[in-house]
Coordinates of C-alpha atoms and ligand atoms in Angstrom, one line a residue:
M30 CA 16.9 2.3 14.6
L31 CA 13.8 4.4 14.0
S32 CA 14.2 8.1 13.8
S33 CA 12.8 10.0 16.8
A34 CA 10.2 11.6 14.4
V35 CA 8.9 8.2 13.6
L36 CA 8.7 7.2 17.2
L37 CA 6.8 10.4 18.1
L38 CA 4.4 9.8 15.2
A39 CA 3.8 6.3 16.2
A40 CA 3.3 7.1 19.9
G41 CA 1.0 9.9 19.1
H42 CA -1.2 7.8 16.9
L43 CA -1.5 5.1 19.4
A44 CA -2.0 7.2 22.5
A45 CA -5.7 6.9 22.0
A46 CA -5.9 3.2 21.2
V47 CA -3.0 1.2 22.8
P48 CA -1.6 1.5 26.2
A49 CA 1.8 3.2 26.3
A50 CA 4.7 1.1 25.0
S51 CA 6.9 -0.2 27.8
S52 CA 10.7 -0.1 27.3
S53 CA 11.5 -3.8 27.7
Y54 CA 11.0 -7.0 25.7
A55 CA 13.4 -9.0 27.9
S56 CA 10.6 -11.4 29.0
R57 CA 10.4 -12.7 25.4
P58 CA 13.0 -15.3 24.4
A59 CA 15.0 -14.2 21.4
V60 CA 16.2 -17.6 20.5
S61 CA 14.7 -21.1 20.4
T62 CA 13.2 -22.6 23.5
V63 CA 12.5 -25.9 21.7
E64 CA 15.5 -27.8 20.4
P65 CA 14.9 -31.5 20.1
S66 CA 18.2 -33.5 20.0
L67 CA 19.1 -35.2 16.7
T68 CA 18.2 -38.6 18.2
A69 CA 14.8 -37.3 19.3
I70 CA 14.2 -35.9 15.8
Q71 CA 15.2 -39.3 14.2
S72 CA 13.0 -41.2 16.5
A73 CA 10.0 -38.8 15.9
E74 CA 10.7 -39.1 12.1
A75 CA 10.1 -42.8 12.4
T76 CA 7.0 -42.7 14.6
V77 CA 5.0 -39.4 14.2
K78 CA 1.9 -39.9 12.0
P79 CA 0.8 -36.9 10.0
V80 CA -2.9 -36.0 10.1
T81 CA -4.7 -35.7 6.8
P82 CA -8.3 -34.5 7.0
V83 CA -10.3 -34.4 3.8
S84 CA -13.4 -32.4 2.9
N85 CA -15.2 -31.0 -0.2
V86 CA -16.9 -27.8 0.8
E87 CA -18.2 -25.7 -2.1
G88 CA -17.1 -22.0 -2.4
A89 CA -18.1 -19.0 -4.4
S90 CA -15.0 -19.2 -6.7
F91 CA -12.8 -22.1 -5.7
K92 CA -12.7 -25.3 -3.7
R93 CA -9.1 -25.2 -2.8
F94 CA -6.8 -22.3 -1.9
Y95 CA -3.0 -22.8 -1.8
Q96 CA -0.2 -20.4 -1.3
V97 CA 3.5 -20.7 -2.2
W98 CA 5.8 -18.0 -0.9
L99 CA 9.3 -17.3 -2.1
E100 CA 11.6 -14.8 -0.3
N101 CA 12.9 -11.3 -0.3
I102 CA 12.6 -10.2 -4.0
D103 CA 11.7 -6.7 -5.2
Y104 CA 8.7 -6.5 -7.5
Q105 CA 10.7 -5.4 -10.5
S106 CA 13.2 -8.2 -10.3
A107 CA 10.5 -10.9 -10.1
M108 CA 8.5 -9.3 -13.0
G109 CA 11.6 -9.3 -15.2
D110 CA 12.4 -13.0 -14.7
P111 CA 11.6 -15.3 -17.6
N112 CA 10.3 -18.2 -15.5
M113 CA 8.1 -15.9 -13.4
A114 CA 6.8 -14.4 -16.7
W115 CA 5.9 -17.9 -17.8
L116 CA 4.1 -18.6 -14.6
A117 CA 2.3 -15.2 -14.9
S118 CA 1.1 -16.2 -18.4
Q119 CA -0.7 -19.2 -16.9
G120 CA -2.8 -16.9 -14.6
I121 CA -3.5 -13.4 -13.3
T122 CA -0.8 -11.1 -12.2
L123 CA -1.6 -9.0 -9.1
S124 CA 0.3 -5.8 -9.7
N125 CA -0.5 -4.0 -6.5
Y126 CA 0.0 -6.6 -3.7
F127 CA 1.9 -5.5 -0.6
A128 CA 3.7 -7.2 2.3
T129 CA 3.0 -6.0 5.8
T130 CA 6.4 -5.2 7.2
H131 CA 10.0 -6.4 7.4
P132 CA 11.7 -8.9 8.1
S133 CA 10.3 -12.3 7.0
E134 CA 8.6 -13.8 10.1
P135 CA 5.9 -11.1 10.7
N136 CA 4.7 -11.5 7.2
Y137 CA 4.2 -15.3 7.6
C138 CA 2.6 -14.6 11.0
A139 CA 0.2 -12.1 9.4
A140 CA -1.1 -14.6 6.8
A141 CA -2.2 -16.9 9.6
G142 CA -3.5 -14.7 12.3
G143 CA -4.5 -11.4 10.6
D144 CA -1.8 -9.4 12.5
N145 CA 1.9 -9.3 13.0
F146 CA 1.5 -8.0 16.5
G147 CA 4.3 -5.4 15.8
M148 CA 6.8 -8.1 15.1
D149 CA 10.1 -6.7 13.7
N150 CA 12.4 -9.7 14.1
D151 CA 12.8 -13.4 13.1
D152 CA 13.0 -14.6 16.8
F153 CA 11.3 -17.6 18.5
N154 CA 8.0 -15.8 18.8
V155 CA 5.0 -17.4 20.4
V156 CA 1.4 -16.1 20.1
P157 CA -0.8 -17.1 23.1
A158 CA -3.6 -19.6 22.8
N159 CA -6.3 -16.9 23.1
V160 CA -5.4 -15.5 19.6
S161 CA -7.2 -17.3 16.8
T162 CA -6.0 -18.0 13.3
I163 CA -7.5 -18.8 9.9
V164 CA -7.7 -22.4 11.1
D165 CA -10.4 -21.5 13.5
L166 CA -12.4 -19.9 10.7
L167 CA -12.0 -23.0 8.4
D168 CA -13.0 -25.2 11.3
T169 CA -16.4 -23.6 11.5
K170 CA -17.2 -25.5 8.2
N171 CA -14.9 -28.4 8.6
I172 CA -12.8 -27.2 5.7
S173 CA -9.6 -29.3 5.6
W174 CA -6.3 -27.6 5.8
A175 CA -2.5 -28.3 6.0
E176 CA 0.9 -26.8 5.7
Y177 CA 3.6 -28.3 3.6
Q178 CA 7.1 -27.2 4.7
E179 CA 10.0 -28.6 2.7
D180 CA 12.5 -30.5 4.7
L181 CA 10.4 -30.4 7.9
P182 CA 11.8 -33.6 9.5
Y183 CA 8.3 -34.8 10.8
A184 CA 4.8 -33.5 11.1
G185 CA 4.5 -31.0 14.0
F186 CA 8.3 -30.5 14.4
L187 CA 8.6 -27.4 16.8
G188 CA 12.4 -26.7 16.5
F189 CA 13.9 -23.5 15.2
N190 CA 15.4 -25.1 12.1
Y191 CA 16.2 -28.4 10.5
S192 CA 19.3 -28.1 8.3
N193 CA 20.8 -30.3 5.7
Q194 CA 22.3 -33.0 7.9
K195 CA 25.4 -33.4 5.6
T196 CA 26.3 -29.9 4.7
Y197 CA 24.4 -28.0 7.5
A198 CA 23.1 -25.7 4.8
N199 CA 19.8 -24.0 5.7
D200 CA 16.7 -26.0 4.8
Y201 CA 13.6 -25.8 7.0
V202 CA 13.3 -22.6 9.2
R203 CA 10.6 -21.9 11.7
K204 CA 10.4 -18.2 10.7
H205 CA 8.9 -19.2 7.4
N206 CA 6.1 -21.4 8.9
P207 CA 2.9 -19.3 9.4
L208 CA 0.9 -21.5 11.8
I209 CA 3.8 -22.7 14.0
F210 CA 3.9 -19.4 16.0
Y211 CA 0.4 -19.9 17.4
E212 CA -0.2 -21.9 20.6
S213 CA -3.7 -22.6 19.4
I214 CA -2.1 -24.8 16.8
T215 CA 1.1 -26.1 18.6
N216 CA -0.7 -27.0 21.8
N217 CA -3.1 -29.2 20.0
S218 CA -1.7 -32.6 19.0
T219 CA -4.1 -33.1 16.1
R220 CA -3.7 -29.6 14.6
V221 CA 0.1 -29.6 14.9
R222 CA 0.4 -32.8 12.8
Q223 CA -1.3 -31.0 9.9
I224 CA 2.0 -29.1 9.6
K225 CA 3.7 -31.6 7.3
G226 CA 6.7 -32.0 4.9
F227 CA 6.8 -31.9 1.1
T228 CA 7.0 -35.7 1.0
D229 CA 3.6 -35.7 2.7
F230 CA 2.4 -33.4 -0.1
E231 CA 3.5 -36.0 -2.6
T232 CA 1.6 -38.7 -0.7
D233 CA -1.6 -36.6 -0.3
L234 CA -1.5 -35.7 -4.0
K235 CA -1.1 -39.4 -5.0
N236 CA -3.8 -40.5 -2.6
Q237 CA -6.1 -37.7 -3.8
E238 CA -6.4 -36.5 -0.2
L239 CA -5.3 -32.9 -0.6
P240 CA -6.7 -30.3 1.8
Q241 CA -8.9 -27.4 0.8
W242 CA -6.5 -24.8 2.3
A243 CA -2.7 -25.2 2.3
F244 CA 0.5 -23.1 2.7
F245 CA 3.7 -24.3 1.0
T246 CA 7.2 -23.2 2.0
P247 CA 10.1 -24.4 -0.1
N248 CA 13.5 -24.8 1.6
M249 CA 15.9 -21.9 1.9
T250 CA 17.6 -22.8 -1.4
N251 CA 14.5 -23.2 -3.5
D252 CA 12.6 -20.1 -2.0
A253 CA 15.4 -17.8 -3.2
H254 CA 16.5 -16.8 0.3
D255 CA 19.9 -18.3 0.0
T256 CA 20.0 -18.1 -3.8
N257 CA 18.3 -15.5 -6.1
I258 CA 15.2 -14.9 -8.2
T259 CA 16.7 -16.9 -11.2
F260 CA 17.1 -20.0 -9.0
G261 CA 13.8 -19.5 -7.1
S262 CA 11.7 -19.0 -10.2
K263 CA 13.2 -21.9 -12.0
W264 CA 12.4 -24.1 -8.9
E265 CA 8.9 -22.7 -8.8
R266 CA 8.2 -23.3 -12.5
S267 CA 9.5 -26.9 -12.1
F268 CA 7.3 -27.4 -9.1
M269 CA 4.2 -25.9 -10.6
A270 CA 4.4 -27.2 -14.2
P271 CA 3.5 -30.8 -13.6
L272 CA 0.7 -29.7 -11.1
L273 CA -0.8 -27.5 -13.8
N274 CA -1.1 -30.7 -15.9
N275 CA -2.7 -32.7 -13.1
S276 CA -6.4 -32.7 -13.4
Y277 CA -7.0 -33.8 -9.8
F278 CA -4.7 -31.0 -8.4
M279 CA -6.2 -28.3 -10.7
N280 CA -9.9 -29.1 -10.1
D281 CA -11.4 -25.9 -8.7
T282 CA -8.0 -24.8 -7.3
V283 CA -6.5 -21.4 -6.9
V284 CA -2.8 -21.1 -6.2
L285 CA -1.2 -17.8 -5.0
L286 CA 2.5 -17.5 -5.9
T287 CA 4.1 -14.6 -4.1
F288 CA 6.9 -13.3 -1.9
D289 CA 7.0 -12.6 1.8
E290 CA 8.5 -9.1 1.5
N291 CA 10.4 -6.9 -1.0
E292 CA 14.2 -6.8 -0.6
T293 CA 14.9 -3.1 -0.3
Y294 CA 13.8 -1.7 3.0
G295 CA 13.7 2.0 2.0
I296 CA 11.0 1.6 -0.6
A297 CA 7.4 0.6 -0.4
N298 CA 7.0 -3.1 0.3
K299 CA 5.3 -4.3 -2.9
V300 CA 5.8 -7.9 -4.0
F301 CA 5.1 -9.8 -7.2
A302 CA 2.0 -12.1 -7.0
I303 CA 0.3 -14.5 -9.4
L304 CA -3.0 -16.4 -9.1
L305 CA -3.2 -19.6 -11.2
G306 CA -5.0 -22.9 -11.1
G307 CA -8.1 -24.6 -12.5
A308 CA -10.5 -22.2 -10.9
I309 CA -9.0 -19.3 -12.9
P310 CA -11.3 -18.6 -15.9
E311 CA -9.6 -19.2 -19.2
K312 CA -10.3 -15.7 -20.4
L313 CA -8.4 -14.2 -17.4
K314 CA -5.1 -16.1 -18.1
G315 CA -2.3 -13.7 -18.8
T316 CA -4.3 -10.7 -17.5
V317 CA -3.3 -8.1 -14.8
D318 CA -5.4 -7.2 -11.7
N319 CA -4.3 -3.9 -10.3
T320 CA -6.5 -3.8 -7.2
Y321 CA -4.7 -3.1 -3.9
Y322 CA -4.1 -6.3 -1.9
N323 CA -1.9 -7.4 0.9
H324 CA -1.1 -10.6 2.9
Y325 CA -4.3 -10.0 4.9
S326 CA -6.3 -10.3 1.6
T327 CA -5.4 -14.1 1.6
I328 CA -7.5 -14.5 4.8
A329 CA -10.3 -12.2 3.6
T330 CA -10.5 -14.0 0.3
V331 CA -10.8 -17.4 1.9
S332 CA -13.4 -16.1 4.3
E333 CA -15.4 -14.5 1.5
N334 CA -15.2 -17.6 -0.8
W335 CA -16.6 -19.9 1.9
G336 CA -18.8 -17.5 3.8
L337 CA -16.7 -17.5 7.0
P338 CA -16.5 -14.9 9.7
S339 CA -13.5 -12.7 10.4
L340 CA -10.6 -12.8 12.9
G341 CA -11.5 -9.2 13.8
R342 CA -7.9 -8.1 12.9
W343 CA -6.5 -6.7 9.7
D344 CA -8.4 -9.3 7.7
C345 CA -11.7 -7.6 8.8
N346 CA -12.1 -5.4 5.8
A347 CA -9.0 -6.3 3.7
N348 CA -9.6 -6.3 -0.1
V349 CA -10.7 -9.7 -1.4
F350 CA -9.2 -11.1 -4.7
D351 CA -11.4 -10.0 -7.6
I352 CA -12.0 -13.6 -8.7
V353 CA -14.1 -13.9 -5.5
S354 CA -15.4 -10.4 -4.9
S355 CA -16.7 -10.2 -8.5
K356 CA -18.9 -13.2 -7.6
T357 CA -20.1 -12.2 -4.1
G358 CA -20.4 -8.4 -4.5
K359 CA -17.9 -7.5 -1.9
V360 CA -16.8 -3.9 -2.7
N361 CA -13.0 -3.5 -2.6
A362 CA -11.4 -0.2 -1.5
A363 CA -9.6 1.6 -4.4
L364 CA -6.2 3.0 -3.8
N365 CA -2.9 3.0 -5.5
F366 CA -0.1 3.0 -2.9
N367 CA 2.5 3.5 -5.6
D368 CA 1.6 7.1 -5.5
K369 CA 1.6 7.5 -1.7
S370 CA 4.2 7.7 1.0
V371 CA 3.1 4.5 2.6
Y372 CA 5.9 2.0 3.1
F373 CA 4.7 -1.0 5.3
N374 CA 8.4 -1.4 6.1
Q375 CA 8.5 -1.3 9.9
S376 CA 6.9 -2.3 13.1
Y377 CA 4.2 -0.8 15.3
P378 CA 3.8 -1.2 19.0
G379 CA 3.0 -4.8 20.2
P380 CA 4.4 -7.6 22.3
L381 CA 6.5 -9.0 19.5
S382 CA 8.2 -5.7 18.7
D383 CA 11.7 -4.9 19.8
E384 CA 11.7 -1.3 18.7
L385 CA 8.2 -0.5 20.0
Y386 CA 7.6 -3.1 22.7
S387 CA 4.2 -3.1 24.5
D388 CA 3.2 -5.8 26.9
V389 CA -0.4 -5.7 25.7
W390 CA -1.6 -8.2 23.1
P391 CA -3.6 -6.2 20.5
I392 CA -7.4 -6.5 21.1
P393 CA -9.4 -7.4 18.0
T394 CA -12.5 -5.6 16.9
N395 CA -16.0 -7.1 17.3
S396 CA -17.4 -5.1 14.4
S397 CA -20.3 -6.7 12.7
T398 CA -19.1 -5.0 9.5
C399 CA -16.1 -7.4 9.3
A400 CA -16.0 -10.1 6.6
N401 CA -18.5 -8.3 4.4
G402 CA -21.1 -8.2 7.2
R403 CA -20.6 -11.7 8.5
G404 CA -18.9 -10.3 11.6
V405 CA -16.2 -11.8 13.8
L406 CA -15.9 -15.4 14.9
P407 CA -18.2 -15.7 18.0
S408 CA -15.5 -17.3 20.2
I409 CA -13.2 -14.3 19.5
V410 CA -16.0 -11.8 20.4
K411 CA -16.6 -13.7 23.6
T412 CA -12.9 -13.9 24.6
Y413 CA -12.3 -10.2 24.2
A414 CA -15.8 -9.0 25.4
G415 CA -15.8 -5.5 26.8
Q416 CA -12.3 -4.6 25.5
K417 CA -11.7 -1.8 23.1
A418 CA -10.0 -2.7 19.8
S419 CA -6.4 -1.7 19.7
F420 CA -6.4 -0.4 16.1
N421 CA -9.0 0.6 13.5
Y422 CA -9.1 -2.9 12.2
T423 CA -12.2 -2.0 10.1
S424 CA -9.9 0.0 7.8
P425 CA -9.0 -1.8 4.6
Y426 CA -5.4 -0.5 5.0
P427 CA -3.3 -1.8 7.8
Y428 CA -1.4 0.6 10.1
D429 CA 1.8 2.0 8.5
A430 CA 4.2 2.9 11.3
L431 CA 6.1 5.3 9.2
T432 CA 3.3 7.6 8.2
G433 CA 0.9 6.8 11.1
L434 CA -1.8 6.1 8.5
D435 CA -4.3 3.4 8.8
V436 CA -6.9 5.2 6.8
P437 CA -5.1 7.0 4.0
S438 CA -7.0 10.0 2.6
Q439 CA -8.1 9.3 -0.9
Ligands
LIG529 C1 -17.9 -30.7 11.7 O1 -17.5 -32.0 12.1 C2 -17.9 -32.3 13.4 C3 -17.3 -33.6 13.8 O2 -17.3 -34.5 12.8 C4 -19.4 -32.3 13.4 O3 -19.9 -32.6 14.7 C5 -20.0 -31.0 12.9 O4 -21.4 -31.0 12.8 C6 -19.4 -30.6 11.6 N1 -19.7 -29.2 11.3 C7 -20.1 -28.8 10.1 C8 -20.5 -27.3 9.9 O5 -20.2 -29.5 9.1
LIG530 C1 20.0 -25.5 13.1 O1 21.0 -24.5 12.6 C2 22.2 -24.5 13.3 C3 23.0 -23.3 12.8 O2 23.2 -23.4 11.4 C4 22.9 -25.8 13.1 O3 24.1 -25.8 13.8 C5 22.0 -26.9 13.7 O4 22.6 -28.2 13.4 C6 20.6 -26.9 13.0 N1 19.7 -27.8 13.7 C7 19.2 -28.8 13.1 C8 18.3 -29.7 13.9 O5 19.3 -29.1 11.9
LIG531 C1 16.3 -28.1 -0.9 O1 15.4 -29.0 -1.6 C2 16.0 -29.6 -2.7 C3 14.8 -30.5 -3.3 O2 13.7 -29.7 -3.6 C4 17.2 -30.5 -2.4 O3 17.7 -31.0 -3.6 C5 18.2 -29.6 -1.7 O4 19.3 -30.4 -1.3 C6 17.6 -28.8 -0.6 N1 18.6 -27.8 -0.1 C7 19.5 -28.1 0.8 C8 20.5 -27.0 1.1 O5 19.6 -29.1 1.4
LIG532 C1 1.2 -24.6 25.4 O1 2.3 -25.5 25.5 C2 3.5 -24.9 26.1 C3 4.6 -25.9 26.0 O2 4.2 -27.1 26.4 C4 3.1 -24.5 27.5 O3 4.2 -23.8 28.1 C5 1.9 -23.5 27.5 O4 1.6 -23.2 28.8 C6 0.8 -24.1 26.8 N1 -0.3 -23.2 26.7 C7 -1.5 -23.4 26.9 C8 -2.5 -22.3 26.7 O5 -1.9 -24.5 27.2
LIG533 C1 -7.7 -29.7 18.6 O1 -8.1 -29.3 17.3 C2 -9.2 -30.1 16.8 C3 -9.3 -29.8 15.4 O2 -9.2 -28.5 15.1 C4 -10.4 -29.8 17.6 O3 -11.5 -30.5 17.2 C5 -10.1 -30.1 19.1 O4 -11.2 -29.7 19.9 C6 -8.9 -29.4 19.6 N1 -8.5 -29.9 20.9 C7 -8.3 -29.1 21.9 C8 -7.9 -29.8 23.2 O5 -8.4 -27.9 21.8
LIG534 C1 21.5 -15.8 -9.8 O1 22.7 -16.6 -9.5 C2 23.2 -17.3 -10.7 C3 24.3 -18.2 -10.2 O2 25.1 -17.5 -9.3 C4 23.6 -16.3 -11.7 O3 24.0 -17.0 -12.9 C5 22.4 -15.4 -12.1 O4 22.8 -14.4 -13.0 C6 21.8 -14.7 -10.9 N1 20.6 -14.0 -11.2 C7 20.4 -12.7 -10.9 C8 19.1 -12.1 -11.3 O5 21.2 -12.1 -10.3
LIG535 C1 2.0 -30.1 -19.7 O1 1.1 -30.2 -20.8 C2 1.6 -29.4 -21.9 C3 0.5 -29.4 -23.0 O2 -0.2 -30.6 -23.0 C4 2.9 -29.9 -22.4 O3 3.4 -29.2 -23.4 C5 3.9 -29.9 -21.2 O4 5.1 -30.5 -21.6 C6 3.4 -30.6 -20.0 N1 4.3 -30.3 -18.9 C7 4.6 -31.1 -17.9 C8 5.6 -30.6 -16.9 O5 4.2 -32.3 -17.9
LIG536 C1 -13.5 -32.5 -10.0 O1 -14.4 -32.4 -8.9 C2 -15.7 -32.8 -9.1 C3 -16.6 -32.6 -7.9 O2 -15.9 -32.2 -6.8 C4 -15.7 -34.3 -9.5 O3 -17.0 -34.7 -9.8 C5 -14.7 -34.5 -10.7 O4 -14.6 -35.9 -10.9 C6 -13.4 -33.9 -10.4 N1 -12.5 -34.0 -11.5 C7 -11.3 -34.5 -11.5 C8 -10.5 -34.5 -12.8 O5 -10.8 -34.9 -10.4
LIG537 C1 11.1 2.6 5.4 O1 11.2 3.4 4.2 C2 11.4 4.8 4.5 C3 11.3 5.6 3.2 O2 12.3 5.2 2.4 C4 12.8 5.0 5.2 O3 12.9 6.3 5.6 C5 12.8 4.1 6.5 O4 14.1 4.2 7.1 C6 12.5 2.7 6.1 N1 12.4 1.9 7.4 C7 13.2 0.8 7.6 C8 13.0 0.1 8.9 O5 14.0 0.5 6.8
LIG538 C1 9.5 -2.5 -4.2 O1 8.1 -2.1 -4.3 C2 7.9 -0.8 -4.9 C3 6.5 -0.5 -5.1 O2 5.8 -0.4 -3.9 C4 8.5 -0.7 -6.3 O3 8.3 0.6 -6.8 C5 9.9 -1.0 -6.2 O4 10.4 -1.1 -7.6 C6 10.2 -2.4 -5.5 N1 11.6 -2.5 -5.4 C7 12.4 -2.7 -6.4 C8 13.8 -2.4 -6.2 O5 12.0 -3.1 -7.5
LIG539 C1 -4.6 -13.5 26.2 O1 -3.4 -14.1 26.7 C2 -2.4 -13.2 27.0 C3 -1.1 -13.9 27.3 O2 -1.4 -14.9 28.2 C4 -2.8 -12.3 28.2 O3 -1.9 -11.4 28.4 C5 -4.1 -11.6 27.8 O4 -4.7 -11.0 28.9 C6 -5.2 -12.6 27.3 N1 -6.3 -11.9 26.8 C7 -7.6 -12.2 27.1 C8 -8.6 -11.3 26.6 O5 -7.9 -13.2 27.8
LIG540 C1 -11.9 3.3 10.6 O1 -11.8 3.0 9.2 C2 -13.1 3.1 8.5 C3 -12.9 2.5 7.1 O2 -11.8 3.2 6.4 C4 -13.5 4.6 8.5 O3 -14.7 4.7 7.9 C5 -13.7 5.0 10.0 O4 -13.9 6.4 10.0 C6 -12.4 4.7 10.8 N1 -12.7 4.9 12.2 C7 -11.9 5.7 12.9 C8 -12.3 5.8 14.4 O5 -10.9 6.2 12.5

C-alpha cells in the first residue's frame, strides 16, 4: 500500500493535469482473457506463418537496434558478475540507466509505447488501438522490426503464458512481451506475426533477413527471473558470444543488454546496462557513459538515429544514447539521480493502475519540441486534437509518484 502522504502528493500534483482518480479498476480483467487450448496451440504451431519484413534504412549511428532484457537484478549485483563484466568489456557500460517503476510488465510496456499508463501490476493489460507504439514510428520509414520471445509457441500467440509442456516450469510469459499489450499490434494480423520465437531468430539470422529493430526476451530460466544473476549472465554471454563473431549480425548493429527493473523496491530503480555491437566504435569498448537514461531513452534513441517523430509521451524529450546524440547534436539533460530522492518505484494515476486507478487514458503532448524538434507523429496529433496533455511529457524526466517530480530542480 502507498502511504497517505504519497497519495496526497500524487493527487495534488495531478489535480491540474489529470481528471481525479476514480476508486475502481473492476472493469479491467486481472487475469487472462485469451487462453487457447493446447490442441489449438499445437494446430497453430503447425500452420501460422511468421512475417519477416526486410529493409536497409541508413541511420546516424546504426542500422540495427536490438534489446535483450534480463529480470529483476540490482545494479551492484549485475556489475559484480564476471560474465556481465566480460560483456561490458565488449562495449559501453551505461552507469546511470533507470527503469520506470515496478513490477515487470509496466517496464516492458514503457519500452514500446512511451508510457506505463500507471501500471503497477503484471495483469492481462490491454492498451486500446488509439495508442501508438514505436512500430508506428518505424513504419513511417518502412524500417523492419520484430520481437523474438523465447518459447513463444507460434508467431502472434496471445495467451498469458506458454510453459514447459513436460515440467510446467515457466517459459514464455506475456508480461515480458512489450508489443503484445497493444491492440494496434494484436488486432493487425500482419503485425502480430512479427512477434516470433527464438527459433525464428535462428532462421532469420541464417537467411540474413534480420529486422532493423528487435526486442529479445529469453525464457524465465535464462532471463534470471526464476534463477539468478549467475545463471542469467552465463546464458547471456553464451547467447551473445557467437553473435559478436558473426559479421552479418554485427554489421552496423547496436545491442542494448539491460534489466527490466532493480530487485529492491525501497531503493532507486537503477539497472545495469551495456551497449555493444558492430556500430560501437572500437575506442569506446570498455568505457563507461554516465549520462542519465531510462527505458524511454530506447525509443528516443531509435527516433533520433533514423530521424523519426515522437509518440508525444515520455519519449518526447528523453535522453538519447550518446553514440547517437554525439552525431546529431541532440542536447541531453544532465542529472545524477543517485544523489536525489527520486525512486521510480511506484505507479501514478492511470487506467492500468490498481492503487491510483483513473478511467482516463493519458493524453499525449503535441509539442513540436518533441524528438529534437521533429515533433509528434501526425496521426497521434490528429487523434488527440484539442485535448490537453495529461503530464509534462516535454520533461526529460518521467513523473516519479513518490516525490511528485517530473522536473527535478537542478
Ligand atoms: C513504405 O512502403 C509502402 C508500401 O510498400 C510504400 O508505399 C511507401 O512509399 C514506403 N514509404 C517509404 C517512406 O519508403
Ligand atoms: C500457464 O501457466 C499455468 C500455471 O503455471 C499452467 O497450468 C498452464 O499449463 C500454462 N499454460 C500453457 C499454455 O502453457
Ligand atoms: C529455457 O530455454 C532453454 C534453452 O535456451 C531450455 O533449455 C530450457 O529448457 C528452457 N527452460 C525451461 C524451464 O523450459
Ligand atoms: C481488437 O480485437 C479484440 C479481440 O478480438 C476486440 O475485442 C477489440 O474490439 C478489437 N479492437 C479494435 C479497435 O478493433
Ligand atoms: C497492419 O499493419 C500493416 C503494417 O504495419 C499496415 O500496413 C496495415 O495498414 C495494417 N492494417 C490495418 C488493418 O490496420
Ligand atoms: C546462483 O545460483 C547458483 C545455483 O543455485 C549458485 O551456485 C550461485 O552462487 C548463485 N549466485 C548468486 C549471485 O547468488
Ligand atoms: C570469437 O572470436 C574470438 C577471437 O577470434 C575467439 O577467441 C572466440 O573463441 C570466438 N567465440 C565464439 C563463441 O565463437
Ligand atoms: C555490411 O553492410 C553493407 C551495406 O549495408 C554491405 O555492403 C556489407 O557487405 C555488409 N557486410 C557484411 C559482413 O555483411
Ligand atoms: C519506493 O522507495 C521508497 C524509498 O525507499 C519507499 O519509501 C517506498 O515504500 C517504495 N515504494 C514501493 C512501492 O516499494
Ligand atoms: C538499485 O539502484 C540504486 C541506484 O539507483 C543503487 O544505489 C542500488 O545499489 C541498487 N540496488 C542494489 C541493492 O544494488
Ligand atoms: C481512445 O480509446 C479509449 C478506449 O477505448 C477511449 O476511452 C478514449 O476516449 C479514446 N481516445 C481518443 C482520443 O479517441
Ligand atoms: C515541462 O518541462 C520542461 C522541461 O524540463 C520545462 O522547461 C517546463 O517548464 C515544464 N512545463 C511545466 C508546465 O511544468
